[in-house]
XYZ file of C-alpha atoms in Angstrom:
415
model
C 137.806 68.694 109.734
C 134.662 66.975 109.377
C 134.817 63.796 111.713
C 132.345 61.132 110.749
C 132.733 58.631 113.249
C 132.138 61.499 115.778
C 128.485 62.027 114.005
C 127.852 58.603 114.205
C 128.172 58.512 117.625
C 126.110 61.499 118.337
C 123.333 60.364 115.762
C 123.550 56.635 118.203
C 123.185 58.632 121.417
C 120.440 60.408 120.435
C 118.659 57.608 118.738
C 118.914 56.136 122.305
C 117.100 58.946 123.946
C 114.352 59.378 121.186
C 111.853 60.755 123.263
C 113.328 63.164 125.564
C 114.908 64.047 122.463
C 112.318 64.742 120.508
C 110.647 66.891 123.114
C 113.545 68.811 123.955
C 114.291 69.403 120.231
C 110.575 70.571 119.680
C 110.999 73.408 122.888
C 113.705 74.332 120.850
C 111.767 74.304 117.314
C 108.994 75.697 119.145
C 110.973 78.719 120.284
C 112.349 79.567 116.985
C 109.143 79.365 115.186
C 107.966 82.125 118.052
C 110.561 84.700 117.351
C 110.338 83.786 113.475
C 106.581 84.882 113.394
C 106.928 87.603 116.017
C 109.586 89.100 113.948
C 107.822 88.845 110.816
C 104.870 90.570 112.375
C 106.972 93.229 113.670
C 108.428 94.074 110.045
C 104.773 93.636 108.641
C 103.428 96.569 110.992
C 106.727 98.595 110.043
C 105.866 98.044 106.005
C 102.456 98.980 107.014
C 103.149 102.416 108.641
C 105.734 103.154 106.162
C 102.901 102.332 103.381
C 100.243 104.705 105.161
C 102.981 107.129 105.322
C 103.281 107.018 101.679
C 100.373 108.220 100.866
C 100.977 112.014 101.725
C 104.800 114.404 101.439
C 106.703 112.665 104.264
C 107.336 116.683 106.133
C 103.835 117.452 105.196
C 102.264 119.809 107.806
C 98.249 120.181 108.749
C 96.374 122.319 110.607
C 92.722 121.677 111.990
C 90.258 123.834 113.620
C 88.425 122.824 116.441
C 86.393 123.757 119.487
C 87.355 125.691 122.216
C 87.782 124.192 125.828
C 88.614 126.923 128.329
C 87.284 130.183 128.581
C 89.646 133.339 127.418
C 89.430 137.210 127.733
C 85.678 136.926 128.744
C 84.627 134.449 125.709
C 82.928 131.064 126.673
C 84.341 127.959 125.941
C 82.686 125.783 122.891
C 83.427 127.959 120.171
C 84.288 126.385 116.979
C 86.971 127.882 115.410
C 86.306 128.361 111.469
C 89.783 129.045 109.597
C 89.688 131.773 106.632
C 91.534 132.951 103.430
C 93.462 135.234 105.205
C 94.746 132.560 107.508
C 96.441 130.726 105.212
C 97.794 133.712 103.050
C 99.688 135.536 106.180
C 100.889 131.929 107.007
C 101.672 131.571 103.646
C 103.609 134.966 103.553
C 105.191 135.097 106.748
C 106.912 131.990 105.735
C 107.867 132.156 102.668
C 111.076 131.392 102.677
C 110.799 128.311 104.582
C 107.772 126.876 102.620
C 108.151 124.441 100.035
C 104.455 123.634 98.870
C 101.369 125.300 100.493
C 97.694 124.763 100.218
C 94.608 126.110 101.969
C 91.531 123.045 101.664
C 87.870 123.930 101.438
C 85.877 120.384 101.633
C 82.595 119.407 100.305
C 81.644 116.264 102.129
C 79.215 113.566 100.138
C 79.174 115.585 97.147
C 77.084 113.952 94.271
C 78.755 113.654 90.966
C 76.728 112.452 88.077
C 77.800 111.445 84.475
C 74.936 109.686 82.401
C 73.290 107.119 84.142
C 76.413 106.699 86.698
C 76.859 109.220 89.922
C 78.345 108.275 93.661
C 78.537 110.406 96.367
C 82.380 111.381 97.125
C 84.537 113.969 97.980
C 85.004 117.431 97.188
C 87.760 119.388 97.937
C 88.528 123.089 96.550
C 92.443 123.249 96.700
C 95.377 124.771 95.360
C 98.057 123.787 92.932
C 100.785 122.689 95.344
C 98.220 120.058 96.585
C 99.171 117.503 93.932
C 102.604 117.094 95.659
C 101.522 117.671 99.533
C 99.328 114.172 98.574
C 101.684 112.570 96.052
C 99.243 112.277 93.548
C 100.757 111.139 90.434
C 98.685 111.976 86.876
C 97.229 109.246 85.259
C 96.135 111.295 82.556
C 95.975 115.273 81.516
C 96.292 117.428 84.395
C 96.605 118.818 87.597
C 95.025 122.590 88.755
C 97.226 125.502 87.776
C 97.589 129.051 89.146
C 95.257 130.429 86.253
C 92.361 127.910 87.358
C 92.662 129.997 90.784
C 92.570 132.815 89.226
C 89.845 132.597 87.100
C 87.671 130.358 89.610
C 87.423 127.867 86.172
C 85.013 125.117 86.963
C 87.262 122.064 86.069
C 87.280 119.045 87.992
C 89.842 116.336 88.641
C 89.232 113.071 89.248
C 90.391 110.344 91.716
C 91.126 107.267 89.714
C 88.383 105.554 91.544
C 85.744 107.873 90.955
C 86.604 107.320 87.370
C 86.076 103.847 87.348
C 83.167 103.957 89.264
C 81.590 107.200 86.658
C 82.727 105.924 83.538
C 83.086 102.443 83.903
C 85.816 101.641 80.856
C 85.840 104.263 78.825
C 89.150 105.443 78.467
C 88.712 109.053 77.575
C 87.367 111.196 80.006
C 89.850 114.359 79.456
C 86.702 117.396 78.244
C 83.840 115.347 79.665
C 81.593 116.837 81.994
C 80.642 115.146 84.870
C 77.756 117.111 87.688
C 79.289 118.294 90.569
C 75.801 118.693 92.977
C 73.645 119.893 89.772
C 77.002 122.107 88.736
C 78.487 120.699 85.614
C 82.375 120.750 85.463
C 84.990 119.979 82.625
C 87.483 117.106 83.435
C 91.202 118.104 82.836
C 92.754 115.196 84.540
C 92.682 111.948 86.501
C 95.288 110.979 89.474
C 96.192 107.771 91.324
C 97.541 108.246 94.737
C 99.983 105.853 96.803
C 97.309 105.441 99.952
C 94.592 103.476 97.203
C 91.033 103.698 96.751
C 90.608 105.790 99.717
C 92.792 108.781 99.007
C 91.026 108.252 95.450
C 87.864 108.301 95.769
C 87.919 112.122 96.112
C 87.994 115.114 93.195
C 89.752 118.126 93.286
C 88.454 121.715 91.602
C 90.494 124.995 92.110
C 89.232 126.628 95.616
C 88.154 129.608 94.553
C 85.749 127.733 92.166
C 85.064 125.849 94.814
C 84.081 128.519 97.596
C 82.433 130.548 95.279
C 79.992 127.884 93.797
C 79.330 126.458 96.992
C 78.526 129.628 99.373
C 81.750 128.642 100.926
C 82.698 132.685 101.133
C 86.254 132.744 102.612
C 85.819 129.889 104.818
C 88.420 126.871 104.479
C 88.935 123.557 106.139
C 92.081 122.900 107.183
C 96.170 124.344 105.945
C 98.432 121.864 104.264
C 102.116 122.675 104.341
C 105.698 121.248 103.426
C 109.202 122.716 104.278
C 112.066 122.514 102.525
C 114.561 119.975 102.549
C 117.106 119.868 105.177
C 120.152 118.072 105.257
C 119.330 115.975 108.447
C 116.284 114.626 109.975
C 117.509 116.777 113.288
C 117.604 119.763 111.132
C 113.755 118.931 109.712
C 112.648 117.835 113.118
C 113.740 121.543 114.214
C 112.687 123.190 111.282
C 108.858 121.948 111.856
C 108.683 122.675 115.406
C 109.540 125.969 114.833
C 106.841 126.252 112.063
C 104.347 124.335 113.807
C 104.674 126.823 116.980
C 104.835 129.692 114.941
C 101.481 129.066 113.238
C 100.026 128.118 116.479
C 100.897 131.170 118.176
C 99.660 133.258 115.357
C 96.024 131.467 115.127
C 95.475 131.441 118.679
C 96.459 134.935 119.274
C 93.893 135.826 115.721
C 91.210 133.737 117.047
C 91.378 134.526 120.340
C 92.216 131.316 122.039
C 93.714 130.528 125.149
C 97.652 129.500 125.121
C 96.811 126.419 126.690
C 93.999 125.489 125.117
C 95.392 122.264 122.359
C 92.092 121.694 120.870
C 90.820 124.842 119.085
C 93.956 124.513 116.659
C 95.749 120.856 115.956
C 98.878 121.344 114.356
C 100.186 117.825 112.806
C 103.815 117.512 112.108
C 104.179 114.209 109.888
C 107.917 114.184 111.209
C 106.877 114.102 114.792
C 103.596 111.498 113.673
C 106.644 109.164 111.835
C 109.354 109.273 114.960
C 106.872 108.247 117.257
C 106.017 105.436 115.458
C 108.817 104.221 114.215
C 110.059 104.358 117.964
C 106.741 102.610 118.870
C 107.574 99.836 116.241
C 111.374 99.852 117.414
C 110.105 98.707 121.107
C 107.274 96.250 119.695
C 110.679 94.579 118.094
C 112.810 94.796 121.463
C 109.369 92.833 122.911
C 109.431 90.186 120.488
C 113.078 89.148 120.712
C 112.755 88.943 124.499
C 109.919 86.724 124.519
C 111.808 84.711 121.447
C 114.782 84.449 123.419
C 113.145 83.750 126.629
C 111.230 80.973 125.099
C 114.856 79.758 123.524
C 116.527 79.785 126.871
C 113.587 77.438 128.261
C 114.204 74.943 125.466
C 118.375 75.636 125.855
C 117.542 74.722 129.558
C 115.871 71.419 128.531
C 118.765 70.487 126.289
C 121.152 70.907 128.928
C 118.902 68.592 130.955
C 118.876 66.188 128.370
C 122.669 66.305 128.138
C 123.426 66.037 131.574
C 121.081 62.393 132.016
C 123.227 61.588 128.802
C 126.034 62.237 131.028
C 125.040 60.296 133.225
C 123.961 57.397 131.387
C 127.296 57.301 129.809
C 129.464 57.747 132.547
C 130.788 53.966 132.267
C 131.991 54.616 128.705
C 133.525 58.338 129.257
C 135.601 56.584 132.103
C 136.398 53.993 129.585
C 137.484 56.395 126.975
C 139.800 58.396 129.498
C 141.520 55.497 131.465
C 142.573 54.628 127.293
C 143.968 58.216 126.896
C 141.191 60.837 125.922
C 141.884 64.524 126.684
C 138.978 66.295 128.856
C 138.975 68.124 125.857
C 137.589 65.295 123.364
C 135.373 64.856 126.109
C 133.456 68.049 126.440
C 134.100 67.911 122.089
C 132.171 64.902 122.080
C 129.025 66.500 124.735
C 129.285 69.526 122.563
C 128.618 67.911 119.426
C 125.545 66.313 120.607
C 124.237 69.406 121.889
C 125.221 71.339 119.137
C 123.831 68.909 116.650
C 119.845 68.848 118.942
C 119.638 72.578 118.917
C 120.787 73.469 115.646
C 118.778 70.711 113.667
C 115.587 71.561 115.871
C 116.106 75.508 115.800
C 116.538 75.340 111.890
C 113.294 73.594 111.729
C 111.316 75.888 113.754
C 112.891 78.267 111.386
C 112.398 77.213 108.227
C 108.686 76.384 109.543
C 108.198 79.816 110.520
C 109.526 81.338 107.180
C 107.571 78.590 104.812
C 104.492 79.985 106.925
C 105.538 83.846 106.478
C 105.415 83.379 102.878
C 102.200 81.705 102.349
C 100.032 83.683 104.922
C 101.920 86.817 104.572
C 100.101 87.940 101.604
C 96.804 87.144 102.862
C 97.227 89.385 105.624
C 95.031 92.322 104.721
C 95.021 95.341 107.208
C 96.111 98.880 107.718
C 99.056 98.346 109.811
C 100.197 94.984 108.554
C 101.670 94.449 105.602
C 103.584 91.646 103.902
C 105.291 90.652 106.965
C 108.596 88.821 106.197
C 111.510 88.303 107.890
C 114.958 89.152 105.712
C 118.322 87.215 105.643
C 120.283 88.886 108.380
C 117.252 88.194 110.803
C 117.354 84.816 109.641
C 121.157 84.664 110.053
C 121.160 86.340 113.608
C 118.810 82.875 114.537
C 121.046 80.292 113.124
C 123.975 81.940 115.040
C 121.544 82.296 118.290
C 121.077 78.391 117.449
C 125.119 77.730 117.799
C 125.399 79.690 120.643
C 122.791 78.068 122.454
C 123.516 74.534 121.715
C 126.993 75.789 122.639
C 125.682 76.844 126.129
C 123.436 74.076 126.258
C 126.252 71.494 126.178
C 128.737 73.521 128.035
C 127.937 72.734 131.951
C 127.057 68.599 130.629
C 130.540 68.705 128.687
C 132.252 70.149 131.740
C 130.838 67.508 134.467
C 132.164 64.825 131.939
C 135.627 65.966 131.871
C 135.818 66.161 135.026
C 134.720 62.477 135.959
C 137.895 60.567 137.375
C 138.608 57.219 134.982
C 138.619 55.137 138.356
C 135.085 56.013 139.834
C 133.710 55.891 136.262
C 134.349 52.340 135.516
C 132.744 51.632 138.993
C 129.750 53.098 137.583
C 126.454 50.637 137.364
């Protein structure tokens, strides 16, 4: 039951102590505004990875040729490894079953496109069909590649929906224009947006046989793109793609000659593995921030209790007074508590409310890769406000205790 002459004592003791008060609340305030915009950062880098992540199939698989760096069955190291057709189609084969979209990549980097007066250098990448959902590229308008554009090595062209901004300003029909592809005109079918932005769209897609064919690229390709199928569990997909990913490692090293230990001729990227390791990176960034929010909560807690036990003291005259007429120690440490209670709560819900008001103001301004719209929800905010009780609670709880246990007789003597 809410007992107001109780509040107006506590709001006339601390009104008596304004200063030590005030600083001890704003240690308090201080803390909570810490952990509030640690926190907040902590969920902004999480929203930030999880937005990069968006950008390609969240199982997605890629393999990279490099350069050798140890010498094997009398070759030299330094050889760069150059991936062909026939790489991805045993790969391809061999796994059928456990493929869910596939795609061999043959780049063109800086390739000039022209249209009119309008060109940019971008790029160019000769793929297959299945690449629209290994990048979760959504149509904007017409279409993606089909199995018949591979087949026919058509030279069709689509574009990144910046690159069609930037080649055809607003005009909104593009589908059967031709745009120059490096001198080599090509028929627009389709333009795509992609969740990673401008970046992942300022490239164009043709079909990769076009695209080796027209650029002396022979049977030479870039890199392998690969998704497996759904599993029920992320255990079971974790397993799934390290079996893959050592399979086609094993394979290419033993085709190209490379040494078992060498982890640079071939990179094989698991997007599962890339996405635990960050999300367990992010999961101990958190763990950091709470400790040094709590640690900085405990050192205003400390000054609180500090506070309380000089109030103590400068009130042991009345708490005798109050005992010798009949007051239960436990009225007593009620009455510490309350005070206590009342500094840390009021001070931590302005540090908090600070550090929220703050969050949503300069959160949006926040502008980079790995940060993004950094907030802080409601059961983060509710966790504080019970950290608040709790520490007023042990704030006041040693203070409260020394006061019950003053003796009536040796109070009253007090000066």
């Amino acid at each position: 039951m809410f007992d107001l002459e109780r509040w107006q004592e506590v709001f006339e003791t601390i009104s008596k102590n304004k200063l030590r008060t005030f600083l001890t609340g704003l240690s308090v305030a201080s803390g909570i505004f810490i952990l509030v915009i640690l926190l907040g950062i902590g969920e902004g880098m999480k929203n930030g990875i999880e937005r990069e992540f968006q950008g390609d199939a969240a199982n997605a698989i890629y393999v990279y040729p490099g350069v050798t760096t140890k010498e094997y069955k009398g070759l030299n190291p330094g050889r760069r490894i150059q991936l062909k057709n026939d790489d991805f189609e045993y790969t391809s084969a061999e796994n059928k079953s456990a493929l869910e979209f596939k795609s061999s990549v043959y780049r063109i980097y800086g390739g000039l496109l022209t249209y009119e007066n309008e060109s940019g250098s971008y790029s160019v990448e000769g793929v297959y069909p299945d690449y629209q959902f290994l990048e979760n590229a959504s149509m904007v308008t017409g279409r993606f590649l089909n199995y018949k554009d591979i087949e026919e090595s058509t030279k069709i062209v689509v574009l990144g929906n910046r690159v069609k901004m930037d080649l055809f300003k607003d005009s909104k029909d593009v589908l059967g224009e031709y745009v120059e592809i490096s001198g080599i005109k090509f028929q627009v079918v389709g333009v795509y947006t992609d969740p990673g932005g401008e970046r992942e769209e300022s490239r164009v897609f043709v079909p990769i046989t076009t695209a080796q064919k027209v650029f002396s690229g022979g049977n030479n390709i870039n890199s392998l793109s690969f998704t497996l199928e759904p599993k029920d569990t992320y255990e079971e997909a974790l397993l799934a793609s390290n079996n893959f990913t050592n399979k086609v490692e094993t394979y290419l090293k033993g085709k190209h000659t490379i040494a078992p230990g060498d982890n640079s001729a071939v990179r094989v990227n698991s997007r599962l593995e890339n996405t635990k390791r960050f999300y367990d990176l992010i999961g101990m960034i958190k763990m950091f921030f709470w400790g040094v929010g709590i640690c900085t909560i405990i050192a205003g807690v400390v000054g609180v209790s500090n506070i309380m036990l000089i109030i103590v003291k400068e009130r042991t005259r009345e708490i005798g007074v109050r005992k010798a007429l009949g007051a239960q120690p436990l009225s007593i440490i009620g009455m510490v508590l309350h005070e206590s209670i009342f500094v840390t709560s009021f001070a931590g819900l302005t540090g908090l409310i600070m550090g929220l008001v703050l969050l949503d103001f300069v959160g949006p301004m926040i502008q980079t890769d790995f940060i993004y719209n950094p907030t802080v929800n409601f059961k983060v905010a509710l966790s504080t406000v019970v950290i608040l009780i709790v520490a007023g609670a042990i704030a006041g709880f040693f203070p409260s205790y020394r006061a019950a246990r003053i003796k009536p007789i040796i109070a009253l003597r007090d000066e």
